[in-house]
Amino acid sequence: NGKDELLYVKEFRNNHHQQGSSNDDDIDTDLFQSILLAEENEYSNTNNPGSYEANRQDDCSVRHQFLLQSGLEKMNEDVKFENQLRTTFDRQFVGNDYMWIGFICPIDEYRLYGYVTNTNVKIIVAVEDDILSEQEDLQKMRDTEIRKIFKRIHQYYVDYLQNPFASKRGKIKSRRFTERMQQISFFREI
Amino acid sequence: MPKANTELFALTYGSLVTELIKDYDNDIDEINKQLDRIGYSIGVRCIDELLSKCEVNGVDIGPCNSFQNTAEVVAKIGFRCFLGMTCDVTNVTENSFSLFLYENPLSIFVELPESGGGGLNDDDGGLNDDFGAAAGGSGGIKRLEWSKLKYSNIYCGVIRGALEQVNMKVSCNFARDVLRGDDVNEIKVELKEMLAEGAGEEYQDE
C-alpha cells in the first residue's frame, strides 16, 4: 500500500466580504475553501526532507495543508469501508456518482468533501461553512454544488493529463490548470 | 476514405514528439529538423493519394496556372481531405504565400512547458524538477528554450514533400504559432525553383 503523493493544493481567498451577518439561508455567500489532489503512489517522496522547498512554493497556507492532509487520512479509511460495502452487483463502476465519497468530516470551521477516481486520485475540497446538522435541505444543496465542482476539477485534471508534456507523476505544473482552478470559485452554476 | 478519431490522432502525435525529444536528448533544433523530415516522407506519398482520390470524388483539380492556384489547392483541398480543416491563403505574391491555420487538430491538448526549465526525463516522461537546479546545478539539467520548438513542424515537411513531387521546390516554415503565444498559426511557403521534368539520375542513359 503506497503513501499518498501530493499533486496539487490551493487555497482561495475572497477579497470582498458580505455586508452584514452571514445568513444561513443565503447560499450565495462566498466560499473560502481549499482544494487538494493526491495520488496513491509507491514512489511517493512526501517524507523526503528535500520536499519542504516544494511546500513553501505551494499556494496554500501550512495550516490548510495540515487540515487537508488529516482529511485525506480520514477519507482513506472511509474509502476502505465503502469498498467493503460495495458489491459487484451494486451499481456502475464509472461515472461521477461512483467516484463521489461525500462529506468526510468537519474540521474547525470547515467541512471536507472527498472524491476518488478509478485511478486512485483523491480530491478533497474544504469549504467554509456553518450549516448545522439539522439543516438537511441546505446540506443537500451544498452537496449538489460540491458534486458539480468535483466534476469540473476531474475534467480539468483529465485535460491536464492529455498534454503530452505533462508529467505522469509528481506535482501538477500547468499554467492552464492553475488558471482554471482559480476560476472555480467564481462559477456557481455549471 | 477511412476516418480517424481526432483525439487519438492528437495523442499519438503528442507521444511521437515527446519520444523524439527524449531520443534526441532534448535538442530542440534537431527535433524541428526531424519533424520536417518525417513530414517530407508523408508528403511525397500524400500527393498521389490526393490527386487520385479527388478525381474519383469529382473534385476537379486541373493543372495549376499560377503559384496562387497551387496555394489554393493545398489549403482548401489538401488540408480538408487529410485533416478535415481548411485554412486561409494570404499574402500571395509570385513566389510565396502564407497559410493561416485557425484550428490545429494536432495541438488540441498541448501546452508547451515554461522556457528555462528542464528537459524531459527518460523514466517517467515528466519534466525535470527545478529543485535540484535551484540548489546549485546538480547533474547539469539543461535549460531549454521550449518556445523554439515548432510543435506542428510536420505540416511544413508535408507541404514541402508534396510540392516537390509536382516539381516545385519550396521552403516552408512556421512564422507564427499559437502554442508560442501568437493568435494564429502561420506557415510561410516560398518557391525556390521549378524543377525540370525528368527521371532520376540512375535512369538516365550514359
Tab-separated table of C-alpha atoms in Angstrom:
chain	number	residue	atom	x	y	z
A	1	ASN	CA	0.000	0.000	0.000
A	2	GLY	CA	1.671	3.187	-1.130
A	3	LYS	CA	1.674	6.552	0.509
A	4	ASP	CA	-0.303	9.404	-0.958
A	5	GLU	CA	1.644	11.856	-3.011
A	6	LEU	CA	0.567	15.447	-3.195
A	7	LEU	CA	-0.274	16.571	-6.709
A	8	TYR	CA	-1.828	19.955	-6.207
A	9	VAL	CA	-3.061	22.124	-3.395
A	10	LYS	CA	-4.611	25.556	-3.453
A	11	GLU	CA	-6.482	27.870	-1.211
A	12	PHE	CA	-8.909	30.562	-2.202
A	13	ARG	CA	-9.302	33.890	-0.625
A	14	ASN	CA	-12.119	36.229	-1.367
A	15	ASN	CA	-11.400	39.899	-1.060
A	16	HIS	CA	-14.938	41.092	-0.732
A	17	HIS	CA	-16.829	40.322	2.422
A	18	GLN	CA	-20.527	40.026	2.817
A	19	GLN	CA	-22.084	43.072	4.358
A	20	GLY	CA	-23.977	42.319	7.489
A	21	SER	CA	-24.199	38.976	9.163
A	22	SER	CA	-23.843	35.826	7.180
A	23	ASN	CA	-27.287	34.461	6.814
A	24	ASP	CA	-27.648	30.712	6.784
A	25	ASP	CA	-30.433	30.889	4.283
A	26	ASP	CA	-28.364	32.879	1.857
A	27	ILE	CA	-26.460	30.336	-0.183
A	28	ASP	CA	-24.691	32.964	-2.209
A	29	THR	CA	-22.101	33.612	0.447
A	30	ASP	CA	-18.584	33.420	-0.876
A	31	LEU	CA	-16.836	30.177	-0.241
A	32	PHE	CA	-13.478	30.250	1.391
A	33	GLN	CA	-12.076	26.947	0.511
A	34	SER	CA	-9.072	24.881	-0.280
A	35	ILE	CA	-8.592	22.021	-2.643
A	36	LEU	CA	-6.155	19.129	-2.582
A	37	LEU	CA	-5.369	16.478	-5.161
A	38	ALA	CA	-3.367	13.453	-4.125
A	39	GLU	CA	-2.465	10.183	-5.719
A	40	GLU	CA	-1.514	6.912	-4.138
A	41	ASN	CA	1.927	6.027	-5.292
A	42	GLU	CA	4.699	3.811	-4.026
A	43	TYR	CA	7.270	6.269	-5.310
A	44	SER	CA	5.925	8.996	-3.115
A	45	ASN	CA	8.535	11.264	-1.626
A	46	THR	CA	6.457	13.249	0.800
A	47	ASN	CA	8.791	12.222	3.617
A	48	ASN	CA	11.811	13.436	1.726
A	49	PRO	CA	13.347	16.420	3.524
A	50	GLY	CA	14.004	17.995	0.144
A	51	SER	CA	10.303	18.363	-0.458
A	52	TYR	CA	9.998	21.120	2.135
A	53	GLU	CA	11.203	23.516	-0.564
A	54	ALA	CA	8.263	22.438	-2.660
A	55	ASN	CA	5.754	23.061	0.061
A	56	ARG	CA	6.878	26.609	0.546
A	57	GLN	CA	6.051	27.388	-3.043
A	58	ASP	CA	2.535	25.996	-2.808
A	59	ASP	CA	-0.327	28.383	-2.969
A	60	CYS	CA	-1.762	27.263	0.319
A	61	SER	CA	-1.036	28.012	3.941
A	62	VAL	CA	0.515	25.326	6.076
A	63	ARG	CA	-2.464	25.218	8.360
A	64	HIS	CA	-4.786	24.433	5.490
A	65	GLN	CA	-2.441	21.820	4.177
A	66	PHE	CA	-2.472	20.220	7.596
A	67	LEU	CA	-6.266	20.201	7.670
A	68	LEU	CA	-6.452	18.738	4.196
A	69	GLN	CA	-3.929	16.031	4.953
A	70	SER	CA	-5.867	14.927	8.039
A	71	GLY	CA	-8.999	14.884	5.942
A	72	LEU	CA	-7.144	12.719	3.469
A	73	GLU	CA	-6.319	10.156	6.123
A	74	LYS	CA	-9.892	10.017	7.295
A	75	MET	CA	-11.007	9.703	3.697
A	76	ASN	CA	-8.739	6.752	3.111
A	77	GLU	CA	-10.444	4.969	5.966
A	78	ASP	CA	-13.830	5.843	4.523
A	79	VAL	CA	-12.829	4.508	1.142
A	80	LYS	CA	-11.761	1.178	2.595
A	81	PHE	CA	-15.007	0.918	4.498
A	82	GLU	CA	-17.012	1.851	1.443
A	83	ASN	CA	-15.220	-0.719	-0.695
A	84	GLN	CA	-16.229	-3.424	1.711
A	85	LEU	CA	-19.840	-2.380	1.430
A	86	ARG	CA	-19.972	-2.195	-2.325
A	87	THR	CA	-20.685	-5.430	-4.118
A	88	THR	CA	-20.223	-6.217	-7.767
A	89	PHE	CA	-23.977	-6.141	-8.280
A	90	ASP	CA	-24.312	-2.788	-6.697
A	91	ARG	CA	-24.039	-0.151	-9.366
A	92	GLN	CA	-21.975	1.031	-12.271
A	93	PHE	CA	-18.235	1.284	-11.861
A	94	VAL	CA	-17.683	4.518	-13.680
A	95	GLY	CA	-19.100	7.974	-13.589
A	96	ASN	CA	-19.027	10.886	-11.246
A	97	ASP	CA	-21.533	9.327	-8.881
A	98	TYR	CA	-19.405	6.292	-8.288
A	99	MET	CA	-16.400	8.420	-7.550
A	100	TRP	CA	-18.137	10.651	-5.075
A	101	ILE	CA	-17.279	9.977	-1.456
A	102	GLY	CA	-19.148	12.850	0.067
A	103	PHE	CA	-18.853	14.629	3.327
A	104	ILE	CA	-15.869	13.339	5.254
A	105	CYS	CA	-15.759	15.270	8.468
A	106	PRO	CA	-15.982	18.733	9.928
A	107	ILE	CA	-12.706	20.287	10.996
A	108	ASP	CA	-12.734	23.615	12.799
A	109	GLU	CA	-14.920	25.851	10.713
A	110	TYR	CA	-14.598	23.790	7.516
A	111	ARG	CA	-16.433	20.874	6.069
A	112	LEU	CA	-14.447	18.454	3.964
A	113	TYR	CA	-15.764	16.636	0.939
A	114	GLY	CA	-13.994	13.864	-0.895
A	115	TYR	CA	-13.914	12.271	-4.316
A	116	VAL	CA	-11.768	9.439	-5.586
A	117	THR	CA	-11.301	8.451	-9.215
A	118	ASN	CA	-10.916	4.949	-10.613
A	119	THR	CA	-7.201	5.617	-10.867
A	120	ASN	CA	-6.941	6.335	-7.138
A	121	VAL	CA	-6.536	10.065	-7.475
A	122	LYS	CA	-8.179	11.697	-4.500
A	123	ILE	CA	-9.653	15.165	-4.493
A	124	ILE	CA	-10.582	16.932	-1.292
A	125	VAL	CA	-12.410	20.213	-1.046
A	126	ALA	CA	-12.630	22.157	2.194
A	127	VAL	CA	-15.499	24.604	2.391
A	128	GLU	CA	-16.021	27.269	4.979
A	129	ASP	CA	-19.479	26.685	6.142
A	130	ASP	CA	-21.726	26.883	9.094
A	131	ILE	CA	-24.524	24.576	8.129
A	132	LEU	CA	-25.852	22.894	11.218
A	133	SER	CA	-26.595	19.214	11.152
A	134	GLU	CA	-30.340	19.824	11.341
A	135	GLN	CA	-30.406	21.763	8.142
A	136	GLU	CA	-30.934	18.846	5.783
A	137	ASP	CA	-32.027	20.928	2.826
A	138	LEU	CA	-29.048	23.191	2.977
A	139	GLN	CA	-26.806	20.179	3.257
A	140	LYS	CA	-28.356	18.690	0.146
A	141	MET	CA	-27.961	21.886	-1.807
A	142	ARG	CA	-24.380	22.226	-0.746
A	143	ASP	CA	-23.893	18.598	-1.707
A	144	THR	CA	-25.087	19.149	-5.269
A	145	GLU	CA	-22.914	22.197	-5.678
A	146	ILE	CA	-19.854	20.383	-4.467
A	147	ARG	CA	-20.575	17.436	-6.736
A	148	LYS	CA	-20.520	19.805	-9.682
A	149	ILE	CA	-17.249	21.271	-8.520
A	150	PHE	CA	-15.695	17.829	-8.300
A	151	LYS	CA	-16.865	17.018	-11.785
A	152	ARG	CA	-15.179	20.135	-13.065
A	153	ILE	CA	-11.942	19.516	-11.202
A	154	HIS	CA	-11.834	15.983	-12.521
A	155	GLN	CA	-12.353	17.288	-16.055
A	156	TYR	CA	-9.559	19.828	-15.657
A	157	TYR	CA	-7.256	17.122	-14.346
A	158	VAL	CA	-8.052	14.911	-17.333
A	159	ASP	CA	-7.347	17.795	-19.719
A	160	TYR	CA	-4.044	18.383	-17.976
A	161	LEU	CA	-3.047	14.735	-18.374
A	162	GLN	CA	-3.688	14.810	-22.113
A	163	ASN	CA	-0.934	17.342	-22.638
A	164	PRO	CA	1.993	15.302	-23.967
A	165	PHE	CA	4.420	17.416	-21.936
A	166	ALA	CA	2.678	16.777	-18.643
A	167	SER	CA	4.449	14.590	-16.115
A	168	LYS	CA	2.695	11.382	-15.253
A	169	ARG	CA	3.754	11.604	-11.621
A	170	GLY	CA	4.510	14.405	-9.286
A	171	LYS	CA	3.238	17.892	-8.933
A	172	ILE	CA	0.962	19.499	-11.473
A	173	LYS	CA	2.767	22.393	-13.124
A	174	SER	CA	0.462	23.673	-15.805
A	175	ARG	CA	-0.417	27.305	-16.295
A	176	ARG	CA	-3.719	26.392	-17.894
A	177	PHE	CA	-4.624	24.149	-14.961
A	178	THR	CA	-3.840	26.747	-12.321
A	179	GLU	CA	-5.768	29.393	-14.217
A	180	ARG	CA	-8.809	27.172	-14.421
A	181	MET	CA	-8.617	26.242	-10.754
A	182	GLN	CA	-8.509	29.908	-9.914
A	183	GLN	CA	-11.781	30.318	-11.778
A	184	ILE	CA	-13.541	27.542	-9.945
A	185	SER	CA	-14.595	29.610	-7.012
A	186	PHE	CA	-16.355	32.065	-9.306
A	187	PHE	CA	-18.637	29.635	-11.048
A	188	ARG	CA	-21.640	28.572	-9.086
A	189	GLU	CA	-23.765	27.292	-11.935
A	190	ILE	CA	-22.253	24.740	-14.285
B	1	MET	CA	-11.637	7.474	-47.170
B	2	PRO	CA	-11.385	5.977	-43.692
B	3	LYS	CA	-11.516	8.482	-40.871
B	4	ALA	CA	-9.565	8.628	-37.637
B	5	ASN	CA	-10.566	9.878	-34.220
B	6	THR	CA	-9.197	13.384	-33.657
B	7	GLU	CA	-8.243	12.803	-30.042
B	8	LEU	CA	-6.412	9.584	-30.840
B	9	PHE	CA	-4.571	11.343	-33.631
B	10	ALA	CA	-3.579	14.246	-31.415
B	11	LEU	CA	-2.426	11.994	-28.580
B	12	THR	CA	-0.419	9.813	-30.974
B	13	TYR	CA	1.325	12.827	-32.427
B	14	GLY	CA	1.991	14.125	-28.922
B	15	SER	CA	3.686	10.877	-27.949
B	16	LEU	CA	5.701	10.976	-31.169
B	17	VAL	CA	7.003	14.441	-30.369
B	18	THR	CA	7.865	13.634	-26.752
B	19	GLU	CA	9.629	10.419	-27.744
B	20	LEU	CA	11.627	12.340	-30.322
B	21	ILE	CA	12.593	14.855	-27.696
B	22	LYS	CA	13.844	12.106	-25.417
B	23	ASP	CA	15.622	10.256	-28.213
B	24	TYR	CA	17.464	13.325	-29.389
B	25	ASP	CA	18.342	14.291	-25.874
B	26	ASN	CA	16.324	17.485	-25.670
B	27	ASP	CA	17.963	19.117	-28.670
B	28	ILE	CA	15.202	21.379	-29.953
B	29	ASP	CA	16.698	22.314	-33.316
B	30	GLU	CA	17.296	18.692	-34.155
B	31	ILE	CA	13.704	17.855	-33.266
B	32	ASN	CA	12.391	20.506	-35.622
B	33	LYS	CA	14.507	19.070	-38.405
B	34	GLN	CA	13.331	15.541	-37.695
B	35	LEU	CA	9.691	16.575	-37.717
B	36	ASP	CA	10.265	18.221	-41.055
B	37	ARG	CA	11.886	15.047	-42.401
B	38	ILE	CA	9.014	12.912	-41.188
B	39	GLY	CA	6.575	15.315	-42.801
B	40	TYR	CA	8.533	15.153	-46.029
B	41	SER	CA	8.169	11.366	-46.181
B	42	ILE	CA	4.454	11.722	-45.605
B	43	GLY	CA	4.101	14.476	-48.176
B	44	VAL	CA	5.654	12.614	-51.091
B	45	ARG	CA	3.057	9.888	-50.596
B	46	CYS	CA	0.098	12.116	-49.847
B	47	ILE	CA	0.172	13.963	-53.108
B	48	ASP	CA	-0.602	10.922	-55.246
B	49	GLU	CA	-3.424	9.959	-52.992
B	50	LEU	CA	-4.845	13.442	-53.125
B	51	LEU	CA	-4.759	13.702	-56.883
B	52	SER	CA	-6.248	10.282	-57.482
B	53	LYS	CA	-8.952	10.425	-54.832
B	54	CYS	CA	-10.115	13.814	-55.912
B	55	GLU	CA	-10.701	12.670	-59.436
B	56	VAL	CA	-12.833	9.853	-58.095
B	57	ASN	CA	-14.843	12.186	-55.919
B	58	GLY	CA	-15.459	14.565	-58.745
B	59	VAL	CA	-13.389	17.425	-57.464
B	60	ASP	CA	-11.609	18.738	-60.471
B	61	ILE	CA	-8.065	19.857	-59.948
B	62	GLY	CA	-6.668	20.953	-63.237
B	63	PRO	CA	-3.057	21.872	-63.756
B	64	CYS	CA	-2.245	24.987	-61.795
B	65	ASN	CA	-1.811	28.174	-63.748
B	66	SER	CA	-0.058	30.080	-61.071
B	67	PHE	CA	1.509	29.639	-57.704
B	68	GLN	CA	-1.610	31.123	-56.194
B	69	ASN	CA	-3.633	28.329	-57.710
B	70	THR	CA	-1.307	25.836	-56.081
B	71	ALA	CA	-1.733	27.586	-52.779
B	72	GLU	CA	-5.496	27.365	-53.011
B	73	VAL	CA	-5.383	23.686	-53.802
B	74	VAL	CA	-3.099	22.952	-50.863
B	75	ALA	CA	-5.174	24.960	-48.467
B	76	LYS	CA	-8.702	24.198	-49.473
B	77	ILE	CA	-8.494	20.717	-50.885
B	78	GLY	CA	-5.381	19.163	-49.401
B	79	PHE	CA	-5.892	20.202	-45.814
B	80	ARG	CA	-9.576	19.416	-45.960
B	81	CYS	CA	-9.024	15.997	-47.452
B	82	PHE	CA	-6.483	14.825	-44.885
B	83	LEU	CA	-7.143	16.837	-41.768
B	84	GLY	CA	-10.742	17.865	-42.043
B	85	MET	CA	-9.928	21.540	-41.710
B	86	THR	CA	-9.382	24.343	-44.145
B	87	CYS	CA	-7.016	27.220	-43.913
B	88	ASP	CA	-6.786	30.635	-45.458
B	89	VAL	CA	-4.325	31.710	-48.090
B	90	THR	CA	-2.941	35.204	-47.639
B	91	ASN	CA	-0.012	37.349	-48.674
B	92	VAL	CA	0.152	35.864	-52.114
B	93	THR	CA	2.989	37.000	-54.302
B	94	GLU	CA	4.524	35.405	-57.341
B	95	ASN	CA	6.815	33.255	-55.303
B	96	SER	CA	5.313	32.896	-51.892
B	97	PHE	CA	2.159	32.627	-49.865
B	98	SER	CA	1.113	32.269	-46.273
B	99	LEU	CA	-1.308	29.772	-44.841
B	100	PHE	CA	-3.284	30.747	-41.790
B	101	LEU	CA	-4.490	27.834	-39.699
B	102	TYR	CA	-7.125	28.857	-37.222
B	103	GLU	CA	-7.541	25.452	-35.725
B	104	ASN	CA	-4.867	22.809	-35.430
B	105	PRO	CA	-6.037	19.270	-34.692
B	106	LEU	CA	-2.543	18.175	-33.680
B	107	SER	CA	-2.211	20.547	-30.785
B	108	ILE	CA	-5.623	20.469	-29.165
B	109	PHE	CA	-4.330	19.311	-25.779
B	110	VAL	CA	-0.866	20.750	-25.909
B	111	GLU	CA	0.655	23.293	-23.605
B	112	LEU	CA	4.357	23.944	-24.007
B	113	PRO	CA	6.330	23.949	-20.755
B	114	GLU	CA	7.898	27.134	-19.438
B	115	SER	CA	11.144	28.085	-21.086
B	116	GLY	CA	14.222	27.877	-18.995
B	117	GLY	CA	13.120	24.744	-17.238
B	118	GLY	CA	14.490	21.261	-17.577
B	119	GLY	CA	14.061	18.778	-20.387
B	120	LEU	CA	12.125	15.546	-20.432
B	121	ASN	CA	13.130	12.668	-18.207
B	122	ASP	CA	13.748	9.238	-19.547
B	123	ASP	CA	11.844	7.263	-16.973
B	124	ASP	CA	8.519	8.879	-16.343
B	125	GLY	CA	8.275	11.310	-19.199
B	126	GLY	CA	7.901	14.253	-16.910
B	127	LEU	CA	9.877	17.415	-16.800
B	128	ASN	CA	12.950	17.632	-14.634
B	129	ASP	CA	12.023	19.327	-11.404
B	130	ASP	CA	13.705	22.587	-10.674
B	131	PHE	CA	14.615	21.877	-7.060
B	132	GLY	CA	17.992	20.389	-7.795
B	133	ALA	CA	18.894	23.202	-10.137
B	134	ALA	CA	17.995	25.855	-7.612
B	135	ALA	CA	20.218	24.211	-5.048
B	136	GLY	CA	23.222	24.661	-7.236
B	137	GLY	CA	23.047	22.914	-10.567
B	138	SER	CA	23.014	19.234	-9.723
B	139	GLY	CA	23.604	16.932	-12.643
B	140	GLY	CA	23.540	19.611	-15.319
B	141	ILE	CA	19.846	19.905	-16.094
B	142	LYS	CA	19.675	21.673	-19.418
B	143	ARG	CA	17.885	24.969	-19.661
B	144	LEU	CA	15.610	24.532	-22.607
B	145	GLU	CA	14.034	27.180	-24.764
B	146	TRP	CA	10.732	25.417	-25.356
B	147	SER	CA	9.459	28.323	-27.395
B	148	LYS	CA	11.856	27.313	-30.148
B	149	LEU	CA	10.043	24.012	-30.593
B	150	LYS	CA	7.919	24.022	-33.710
B	151	TYR	CA	5.394	21.504	-32.499
B	152	SER	CA	3.487	21.215	-35.764
B	153	ASN	CA	6.533	21.366	-37.988
B	154	ILE	CA	5.357	18.179	-39.605
B	155	TYR	CA	2.987	20.275	-41.729
B	156	CYS	CA	5.928	22.105	-43.258
B	157	GLY	CA	7.522	18.829	-44.213
B	158	VAL	CA	4.306	17.529	-45.748
B	159	ILE	CA	3.861	20.604	-47.903
B	160	ARG	CA	7.469	20.541	-48.972
B	161	GLY	CA	7.357	16.846	-49.867
B	162	ALA	CA	4.093	17.051	-51.723
B	163	LEU	CA	5.053	20.042	-53.833
B	164	GLU	CA	8.408	18.545	-54.664
B	165	GLN	CA	6.615	15.646	-56.341
B	166	VAL	CA	4.990	18.097	-58.695
B	167	ASN	CA	8.292	19.710	-59.484
B	168	MET	CA	8.094	22.712	-57.224
B	169	LYS	CA	10.893	23.132	-54.790
B	170	VAL	CA	9.695	25.168	-51.852
B	171	SER	CA	10.896	26.122	-48.442
B	172	CYS	CA	8.381	26.120	-45.686
B	173	ASN	CA	8.445	27.322	-42.119
B	174	PHE	CA	6.243	28.351	-39.215
B	175	ALA	CA	6.152	32.106	-38.921
B	176	ARG	CA	3.657	32.276	-36.095
B	177	ASP	CA	2.495	29.622	-33.681
B	178	VAL	CA	-0.420	29.649	-31.279
B	179	LEU	CA	1.480	27.440	-28.825
B	180	ARG	CA	4.119	30.127	-28.515
B	181	GLY	CA	1.595	32.832	-27.807
B	182	ASP	CA	0.630	34.236	-31.193
B	183	ASP	CA	-3.015	34.479	-32.148
B	184	VAL	CA	-2.890	32.330	-35.252
B	185	ASN	CA	-0.733	29.632	-36.845
B	186	GLU	CA	1.020	30.925	-39.946
B	187	ILE	CA	3.019	28.784	-42.356
B	188	LYS	CA	5.085	30.691	-44.865
B	189	VAL	CA	5.773	28.888	-48.143
B	190	GLU	CA	8.329	30.200	-50.612
B	191	LEU	CA	9.003	28.882	-54.069
B	192	LYS	CA	12.680	28.324	-54.593
B	193	GLU	CA	12.667	26.911	-58.092
B	194	MET	CA	10.678	24.903	-60.549
B	195	LEU	CA	12.409	21.600	-61.148
B	196	ALA	CA	12.830	20.274	-64.630
B	197	GLU	CA	10.721	17.325	-65.642
B	198	GLY	CA	12.685	14.132	-65.767
B	199	ALA	CA	13.630	10.897	-64.183
B	200	GLY	CA	16.270	10.494	-61.547
B	201	GLU	CA	19.921	10.093	-62.287
B	202	GLU	CA	20.034	6.342	-62.153
B	203	TYR	CA	17.665	6.017	-65.075
B	204	GLN	CA	19.475	8.318	-67.423
B	205	ASP	CA	21.341	6.964	-70.380
B	206	GLU	CA	25.067	7.056	-70.133
